[in-house]
PDB file of C-alpha atoms in Angstrom:
ATOM      1  CA  MET A 807       0.000   0.000   0.000  1.00 84.00           C
ATOM      2  CA  THR A 808       1.363   3.395  -0.946  1.00 95.00           C
ATOM      3  CA  LEU A 809       1.461   6.324   1.442  1.00 94.00           C
ATOM      4  CA  SER A 810      -1.282   8.140  -0.499  1.00 93.00           C
ATOM      5  CA  SER A 811      -3.467   5.034  -0.388  1.00 95.00           C
ATOM      6  CA  ALA A 812      -2.944   4.721   3.381  1.00 96.00           C
ATOM      7  CA  VAL A 813      -3.775   8.399   3.878  1.00 97.00           C
ATOM      8  CA  ALA A 814      -6.942   7.965   1.828  1.00 96.00           C
ATOM      9  CA  LEU A 815      -7.968   4.972   3.948  1.00 98.00           C
ATOM     10  CA  ILE A 816      -7.400   6.990   7.138  1.00 97.00           C
ATOM     11  CA  ILE A 817      -9.535   9.808   5.728  1.00 97.00           C
ATOM     12  CA  PHE A 818     -12.365   7.383   4.986  1.00 98.00           C
ATOM     13  CA  PHE A 819     -12.163   6.021   8.542  1.00 98.00           C
ATOM     14  CA  ILE A 820     -12.240   9.559   9.935  1.00 98.00           C
ATOM     15  CA  MET A 821     -15.319  10.378   7.832  1.00 97.00           C
ATOM     16  CA  SER A 822     -17.060   7.167   8.836  1.00 97.00           C
ATOM     17  CA  PHE A 823     -16.404   7.511  12.541  1.00 95.00           C
ATOM     18  CA  ALA A 824     -17.251  11.220  12.488  1.00 97.00           C
ATOM     19  CA  ALA A 825     -20.729  10.117  11.377  1.00 96.00           C
ATOM     20  CA  ALA A 826     -20.717   7.445  14.070  1.00 95.00           C
ATOM     21  CA  SER A 827     -19.786   9.969  16.755  1.00 95.00           C
ATOM     22  CA  THR A 828     -23.358  11.243  17.031  1.00 93.00           C
ATOM     23  CA  GLY A 829     -24.194   7.869  18.546  1.00 88.00           C
ATOM     24  CA  ALA A 830     -21.706   8.635  21.322  1.00 88.00           C
ATOM     25  CA  VAL A 831     -23.018  12.165  21.824  1.00 92.00           C
ATOM     26  CA  PHE A 832     -26.727  11.296  21.768  1.00 92.00           C
ATOM     27  CA  ARG A 833     -26.945   8.179  23.908  1.00 89.00           C
ATOM     28  CA  PRO A 834     -29.992   6.026  24.670  1.00 89.00           C
ATOM     29  CA  GLY A 835     -30.268   6.761  28.395  1.00 88.00           C
ATOM     30  CA  ALA A 836     -33.323   6.551  30.629  1.00 92.00           C
ATOM     31  CA  TRP A 837     -35.723   7.796  27.966  1.00 93.00           C
ATOM     32  CA  TYR A 838     -34.883   4.893  25.628  1.00 94.00           C
ATOM     33  CA  ALA A 839     -34.983   2.437  28.525  1.00 93.00           C
ATOM     34  CA  SER A 840     -38.536   3.601  29.312  1.00 94.00           C
ATOM     35  CA  LEU A 841     -39.835   2.931  25.791  1.00 96.00           C
ATOM     36  CA  ARG A 842     -42.105  -0.038  25.222  1.00 97.00           C
ATOM     37  CA  LYS A 843     -40.170  -2.364  22.927  1.00 97.00           C
ATOM     38  CA  PRO A 844     -41.046  -5.405  20.842  1.00 97.00           C
ATOM     39  CA  GLY A 845     -39.702  -8.766  21.980  1.00 96.00           C
ATOM     40  CA  TRP A 846     -37.376  -8.935  18.983  1.00 96.00           C
ATOM     41  CA  THR A 847     -35.448  -5.791  19.978  1.00 97.00           C
ATOM     42  CA  PRO A 848     -31.721  -6.585  19.812  1.00 95.00           C
ATOM     43  CA  PRO A 849     -29.926  -6.479  23.174  1.00 94.00           C
ATOM     44  CA  ASN A 850     -28.345  -3.132  24.040  1.00 91.00           C
ATOM     45  CA  TRP A 851     -24.794  -4.485  23.669  1.00 93.00           C
ATOM     46  CA  ALA A 852     -25.493  -5.453  20.026  1.00 94.00           C
ATOM     47  CA  PHE A 853     -25.916  -1.872  18.827  1.00 93.00           C
ATOM     48  CA  PRO A 854     -22.399  -0.508  19.477  1.00 93.00           C
ATOM     49  CA  LEU A 855     -20.828  -3.782  18.367  1.00 95.00           C
ATOM     50  CA  MET A 856     -22.746  -3.914  15.086  1.00 96.00           C
ATOM     51  CA  TRP A 857     -22.317  -0.219  14.341  1.00 96.00           C
ATOM     52  CA  SER A 858     -18.563  -0.397  14.977  1.00 96.00           C
ATOM     53  CA  ILE A 859     -18.224  -3.254  12.499  1.00 98.00           C
ATOM     54  CA  LEU A 860     -20.501  -1.560   9.987  1.00 98.00           C
ATOM     55  CA  PHE A 861     -18.728   1.806  10.166  1.00 98.00           C
ATOM     56  CA  CYS A 862     -15.427   0.009   9.459  1.00 98.00           C
ATOM     57  CA  ALA A 863     -17.028  -1.659   6.424  1.00 98.00           C
ATOM     58  CA  ILE A 864     -18.477   1.693   5.315  1.00 98.00           C
ATOM     59  CA  ALA A 865     -14.998   3.275   5.486  1.00 98.00           C
ATOM     60  CA  VAL A 866     -13.315   0.456   3.577  1.00 98.00           C
ATOM     61  CA  SER A 867     -16.091   0.519   0.984  1.00 98.00           C
ATOM     62  CA  GLY A 868     -15.574   4.212   0.278  1.00 98.00           C
ATOM     63  CA  TRP A 869     -11.817   3.723   0.104  1.00 98.00           C
ATOM     64  CA  LEU A 870     -12.177   0.849  -2.380  1.00 98.00           C
ATOM     65  CA  VAL A 871     -14.224   3.078  -4.665  1.00 98.00           C
ATOM     66  CA  TRP A 872     -11.681   5.883  -4.375  1.00 98.00           C
ATOM     67  CA  GLU A 873      -8.855   3.452  -5.129  1.00 97.00           C
ATOM     68  CA  SER A 874     -10.587   1.952  -8.163  1.00 97.00           C
ATOM     69  CA  GLY A 875     -12.326   5.028  -9.550  1.00 96.00           C
ATOM     70  CA  GLY A 876     -10.241   8.017  -8.506  1.00 92.00           C
ATOM     71  CA  LEU A 877     -11.630  11.315  -9.730  1.00 94.00           C
ATOM     72  CA  ALA A 878     -14.202   9.529 -11.907  1.00 97.00           C
ATOM     73  CA  ALA A 879     -15.794   8.271  -8.678  1.00 97.00           C
ATOM     74  CA  TRP A 880     -16.420  11.760  -7.272  1.00 97.00           C
ATOM     75  CA  PRO A 881     -20.194  11.730  -7.901  1.00 98.00           C
ATOM     76  CA  ALA A 882     -20.488   8.391  -6.076  1.00 98.00           C
ATOM     77  CA  LEU A 883     -18.254   9.629  -3.254  1.00 98.00           C
ATOM     78  CA  ILE A 884     -20.241  12.848  -2.845  1.00 98.00           C
ATOM     79  CA  LEU A 885     -23.381  10.709  -2.505  1.00 98.00           C
ATOM     80  CA  TYR A 886     -21.447   8.591   0.032  1.00 98.00           C
ATOM     81  CA  ALA A 887     -20.521  11.696   2.057  1.00 98.00           C
ATOM     82  CA  LEU A 888     -24.113  12.977   1.984  1.00 98.00           C
ATOM     83  CA  HIS A 889     -25.360   9.589   3.145  1.00 98.00           C
ATOM     84  CA  LEU A 890     -22.943   9.776   6.106  1.00 98.00           C
ATOM     85  CA  LEU A 891     -24.504  13.108   7.096  1.00 97.00           C
ATOM     86  CA  VAL A 892     -27.961  11.552   6.937  1.00 97.00           C
ATOM     87  CA  ASN A 893     -26.718   8.614   9.003  1.00 97.00           C
ATOM     88  CA  ALA A 894     -25.307  11.004  11.613  1.00 96.00           C
ATOM     89  CA  ALA A 895     -28.643  12.810  11.920  1.00 96.00           C
ATOM     90  CA  TRP A 896     -30.592   9.763  13.094  1.00 96.00           C
ATOM     91  CA  SER A 897     -29.103   9.616  16.616  1.00 95.00           C
ATOM     92  CA  PHE A 898     -29.760  13.329  17.049  1.00 96.00           C
ATOM     93  CA  LEU A 899     -33.395  12.979  15.979  1.00 97.00           C
ATOM     94  CA  PHE A 900     -34.102   9.767  17.882  1.00 96.00           C
ATOM     95  CA  PHE A 901     -32.101  10.150  21.099  1.00 95.00           C
ATOM     96  CA  GLY A 902     -31.377  13.888  21.128  1.00 95.00           C
ATOM     97  CA  MET A 903     -34.741  15.274  20.040  1.00 95.00           C
ATOM     98  CA  LYS A 904     -36.633  12.175  21.235  1.00 96.00           C
ATOM     99  CA  ARG A 905     -38.657  12.252  18.022  1.00 96.00           C
ATOM    100  CA  LEU A 906     -39.477   8.739  16.915  1.00 97.00           C
ATOM    101  CA  ASP A 907     -41.571  10.137  14.054  1.00 97.00           C
ATOM    102  CA  TRP A 908     -38.834  12.362  12.613  1.00 97.00           C
ATOM    103  CA  ALA A 909     -36.294   9.575  13.080  1.00 97.00           C
ATOM    104  CA  MET A 910     -38.613   7.256  11.152  1.00 97.00           C
ATOM    105  CA  GLY A 911     -38.716   9.609   8.178  1.00 97.00           C
ATOM    106  CA  GLU A 912     -34.962  10.049   8.389  1.00 97.00           C
ATOM    107  CA  VAL A 913     -34.235   6.309   8.502  1.00 97.00           C
ATOM    108  CA  ILE A 914     -36.343   5.821   5.368  1.00 97.00           C
ATOM    109  CA  LEU A 915     -34.219   8.481   3.647  1.00 98.00           C
ATOM    110  CA  LEU A 916     -31.061   6.753   4.929  1.00 98.00           C
ATOM    111  CA  TRP A 917     -32.287   3.389   3.643  1.00 97.00           C
ATOM    112  CA  LEU A 918     -32.918   4.874   0.187  1.00 98.00           C
ATOM    113  CA  MET A 919     -29.529   6.582   0.207  1.00 98.00           C
ATOM    114  CA  ILE A 920     -27.773   3.322   1.066  1.00 98.00           C
ATOM    115  CA  VAL A 921     -29.454   1.701  -1.941  1.00 98.00           C
ATOM    116  CA  ALA A 922     -28.255   4.608  -4.097  1.00 98.00           C
ATOM    117  CA  VAL A 923     -24.695   4.397  -2.710  1.00 98.00           C
ATOM    118  CA  ILE A 924     -24.583   0.635  -3.320  1.00 98.00           C
ATOM    119  CA  ALA A 925     -25.724   1.173  -6.919  1.00 98.00           C
ATOM    120  CA  ALA A 926     -23.207   3.974  -7.455  1.00 98.00           C
ATOM    121  CA  PHE A 927     -20.372   2.001  -5.872  1.00 98.00           C
ATOM    122  CA  ALA A 928     -21.140  -1.128  -7.918  1.00 98.00           C
ATOM    123  CA  GLN A 929     -20.036   0.782 -11.022  1.00 97.00           C
ATOM    124  CA  PHE A 930     -16.526   1.089  -9.579  1.00 98.00           C
ATOM    125  CA  SER A 931     -16.052  -1.855  -7.217  1.00 98.00           C
ATOM    126  CA  THR A 932     -18.206  -4.912  -6.636  1.00 98.00           C
ATOM    127  CA  PRO A 933     -16.497  -5.632  -3.290  1.00 98.00           C
ATOM    128  CA  ALA A 934     -17.242  -2.055  -2.164  1.00 98.00           C
ATOM    129  CA  ALA A 935     -20.916  -2.474  -3.007  1.00 98.00           C
ATOM    130  CA  LEU A 936     -21.057  -5.885  -1.307  1.00 98.00           C
ATOM    131  CA  LEU A 937     -19.421  -4.488   1.844  1.00 98.00           C
ATOM    132  CA  LEU A 938     -22.460  -2.224   2.243  1.00 98.00           C
ATOM    133  CA  THR A 939     -25.042  -5.024   2.146  1.00 98.00           C
ATOM    134  CA  PRO A 940     -24.781  -5.897   5.876  1.00 98.00           C
ATOM    135  CA  TYR A 941     -25.201  -2.177   6.587  1.00 98.00           C
ATOM    136  CA  PHE A 942     -28.315  -2.141   4.406  1.00 98.00           C
ATOM    137  CA  ALA A 943     -29.646  -5.189   6.288  1.00 98.00           C
ATOM    138  CA  TRP A 944     -28.950  -3.629   9.714  1.00 97.00           C
ATOM    139  CA  VAL A 945     -30.607  -0.341   8.733  1.00 98.00           C
ATOM    140  CA  THR A 946     -33.590  -2.375   7.530  1.00 98.00           C
ATOM    141  CA  VAL A 947     -33.831  -3.913  11.013  1.00 96.00           C
ATOM    142  CA  ALA A 948     -33.317  -0.467  12.584  1.00 96.00           C
ATOM    143  CA  ALA A 949     -36.100   0.986  10.427  1.00 97.00           C
ATOM    144  CA  ALA A 950     -38.466  -1.831  11.395  1.00 98.00           C
ATOM    145  CA  LEU A 951     -37.592  -1.312  15.061  1.00 97.00           C
ATOM    146  CA  ASN A 952     -38.031   2.464  14.754  1.00 97.00           C
ATOM    147  CA  PHE A 953     -41.437   1.880  13.150  1.00 98.00           C
ATOM    148  CA  ARG A 954     -42.524  -0.535  15.876  1.00 98.00           C
ATOM    149  CA  LEU A 955     -41.292   1.800  18.633  1.00 97.00           C
ATOM    150  CA  LEU A 956     -43.274   4.594  17.009  1.00 97.00           C
ATOM    151  CA  GLN A 957     -46.380   2.381  16.972  1.00 97.00           C
ATOM    152  CA  LEU A 958     -45.926   1.350  20.609  1.00 97.00           C
ATOM    153  CA  ASN A 959     -44.922   4.725  22.047  1.00 97.00           C
ATOM    154  CA  GLY A 960     -46.225   7.482  19.781  1.00 95.00           C
ATOM    155  CA  PRO A 961     -44.187  10.202  18.089  1.00 94.00           C
ATOM    156  CA  ARG A 962     -42.286  11.326  21.210  1.00 90.00           C
ATOM    157  CA  GLY A 963     -42.373   8.309  23.471  1.00 83.00           C
ATOM    158  CA  PRO A 964     -42.818   8.743  27.210  1.00 82.00           C
ATOM    159  CA  THR A 965     -42.588  12.366  28.288  1.00 72.00           C
ATOM    160  CA  THR A 966     -41.737  11.707  31.938  1.00 55.00           C
ATOM    161  CA  ALA A 967     -38.243  10.242  31.408  1.00 47.00           C
TER     162      ALA A 967
END
């Protein structure tokens, strides 16, 4: 690996974990604990574990596209960067604003953007596109959980916590 390739990989990890950082800033806390949840809700420990793995895959995926496409991949990489911003917004809406309804709309947008990023990345690197499929699957589960939490708790959840 060349120095420029290593620097690019580091930049993609920085971008990915910058998006992930909102999950550290806006934490579940007592409000989330007080929500009524479906029986199929993943255990709390699964979320940081899965997201850590997925954000690594997201970083490597972007780097693979940069490595294979270079400047020709800029449109796909701009979409990638925008999708990271949308990803970052979910924790703020859900845990920060405590708005299950706004988070639901946002996760639908994120889901659609992941599909678009996968399609854009497939033009440059099949492995990059495939690396995003577990992310797509996890966001599908997250969207279903968000929807069910919205059904069980209303748009803002419990107001006493």
